[in-house]
CSV table of C-alpha atoms in Angstrom, one decimal:
chain,number,residue,atom,x,y,z
A,189,MET,CA,23.6,5.6,78.2
A,190,GLY,CA,23.1,4.4,74.6
A,191,LYS,CA,20.7,1.6,73.8
A,192,VAL,CA,22.1,-1.7,72.6
A,193,LYS,CA,20.4,-3.3,69.6
A,194,PRO,CA,19.3,-6.9,70.3
A,195,LEU,CA,21.3,-9.6,68.5
A,196,GLU,CA,18.3,-10.6,66.3
A,197,ASP,CA,18.1,-7.0,64.9
A,198,ARG,CA,21.7,-7.1,63.9
A,199,LYS,CA,21.6,-10.6,62.3
A,200,GLY,CA,18.4,-10.4,60.3
A,201,SER,CA,14.9,-11.8,60.7
A,202,LYS,CA,15.4,-15.3,59.4
A,203,SER,CA,17.5,-17.4,61.7
A,204,LYS,CA,19.2,-15.9,64.8
A,205,THR,CA,22.1,-18.4,65.1
A,206,HIS,CA,24.3,-20.5,62.9
A,207,ASN,CA,25.1,-24.0,64.1
A,208,MET,CA,26.3,-27.2,62.4
A,209,ILE,CA,26.1,-30.7,63.7
A,210,LEU,CA,28.1,-33.3,61.7
A,211,GLU,CA,27.3,-37.0,62.6
A,212,ASN,CA,29.8,-39.6,61.4
A,213,ARG,CA,30.6,-37.5,58.4
A,214,GLU,CA,27.3,-38.7,56.9
A,215,LYS,CA,24.6,-36.3,58.2
A,216,LEU,CA,25.1,-32.5,58.4
A,217,SER,CA,22.4,-30.4,60.1
A,218,ILE,CA,22.9,-26.6,59.6
A,219,SER,CA,20.9,-23.7,61.0
A,220,GLY,CA,21.3,-20.0,60.0
A,221,VAL,CA,21.0,-20.7,56.2
A,222,GLU,CA,19.6,-17.9,54.1
A,223,HIS,CA,19.9,-19.2,50.6
A,224,VAL,CA,21.1,-22.3,48.6
A,225,ASN,CA,23.2,-21.1,45.8
A,226,SER,CA,23.9,-24.4,44.1
A,227,PHE,CA,24.1,-28.1,44.8
A,228,ASN,CA,24.9,-31.4,43.2
A,229,SER,CA,26.2,-34.8,44.4
A,230,GLU,CA,29.7,-33.5,45.1
A,231,LEU,CA,29.3,-29.8,46.0
A,232,ILE,CA,26.8,-27.7,47.9
A,233,VAL,CA,27.1,-23.9,48.3
A,234,LEU,CA,25.0,-22.2,50.9
A,235,GLU,CA,24.7,-18.6,52.1
A,236,THR,CA,24.5,-18.5,55.9
A,237,ILE,CA,24.3,-15.6,58.3
A,238,GLU,CA,28.1,-16.1,58.9
A,239,GLY,CA,29.2,-16.2,55.3
A,240,VAL,CA,29.2,-18.6,52.3
A,241,LEU,CA,29.6,-22.2,53.3
A,242,THR,CA,30.9,-24.7,50.7
A,243,ILE,CA,30.4,-28.4,51.4
A,244,LYS,CA,32.4,-30.9,49.4
A,245,GLY,CA,31.7,-34.6,49.4
A,246,GLN,CA,30.4,-37.7,47.7
A,247,GLU,CA,26.7,-38.6,47.1
A,248,LEU,CA,25.6,-35.4,48.8
A,249,ASP,CA,21.8,-34.9,49.0
A,250,VAL,CA,19.8,-32.1,50.5
A,251,ASN,CA,17.2,-34.0,52.6
A,252,LYS,CA,15.6,-31.2,54.4
A,253,LEU,CA,15.4,-27.6,53.3
A,254,ASN,CA,13.4,-25.0,55.2
A,255,LEU,CA,14.6,-21.5,54.4
A,256,GLU,CA,11.9,-19.9,56.5
A,257,ASP,CA,13.5,-21.4,59.6
A,258,GLY,CA,17.0,-21.4,58.0
A,259,ASN,CA,17.5,-25.1,58.5
A,260,VAL,CA,19.1,-27.6,56.0
A,261,VAL,CA,20.0,-31.3,56.5
A,262,VAL,CA,22.6,-32.8,54.1
A,263,THR,CA,23.3,-36.5,53.8
A,264,GLY,CA,26.2,-38.2,52.1
A,265,ILE,CA,29.9,-38.4,52.8
A,266,VAL,CA,31.3,-35.0,53.8
A,267,TYR,CA,35.0,-34.4,52.8
A,268,SER,CA,35.3,-30.7,53.7
A,269,LEU,CA,33.5,-27.6,54.9
A,270,ALA,CA,34.9,-24.2,54.0
A,271,TYR,CA,33.7,-20.6,54.6
A,272,SER,CA,34.2,-17.6,52.4
A,273,ASN,CA,32.9,-14.0,52.4
A,274,ARG,CA,29.7,-13.2,50.6
A,275,ASP,CA,31.3,-10.6,48.3
A,276,SER,CA,33.8,-13.1,47.0
A,277,LEU,CA,31.0,-15.4,45.7
A,278,GLY,CA,29.7,-12.9,43.1
A,279,SER,CA,32.9,-11.0,42.3
A,280,LYS,CA,34.6,-11.2,39.0
A,281,GLY,CA,37.4,-13.7,38.8
A,282,SER,CA,36.1,-15.7,41.8
A,283,GLY,CA,35.9,-18.9,39.7
A,284,PHE,CA,38.6,-21.6,39.6
A,285,LEU,CA,41.0,-19.6,37.3
A,286,GLY,CA,40.4,-16.4,39.3
A,287,LYS,CA,41.5,-18.1,42.4
A,288,MET,CA,44.5,-19.7,40.7
A,289,PHE,CA,45.9,-16.3,39.5
A,290,LYS,CA,45.3,-14.2,42.7
């Protein structure tokens, strides 16, 4: 019989799981975050163990950030949450115009 690799070996050493809890569209707690790519009051882009997460909203603020544990807490009014693949983030033409002309 072959040996099965534990889940933590496959996912990486930072955070083992990826979870989100959204409370009243005003407080978003996220685990499994590896990197914060960018953020402002209307858009936050995070790299998670499950892909790139884009958060759109109003008056967004990163209240807690602990990349060692992979935890982030965002407050503000959340309009949307969307996932994309990691490779699409850095690829040529992945900006607004690149998406328009796909």
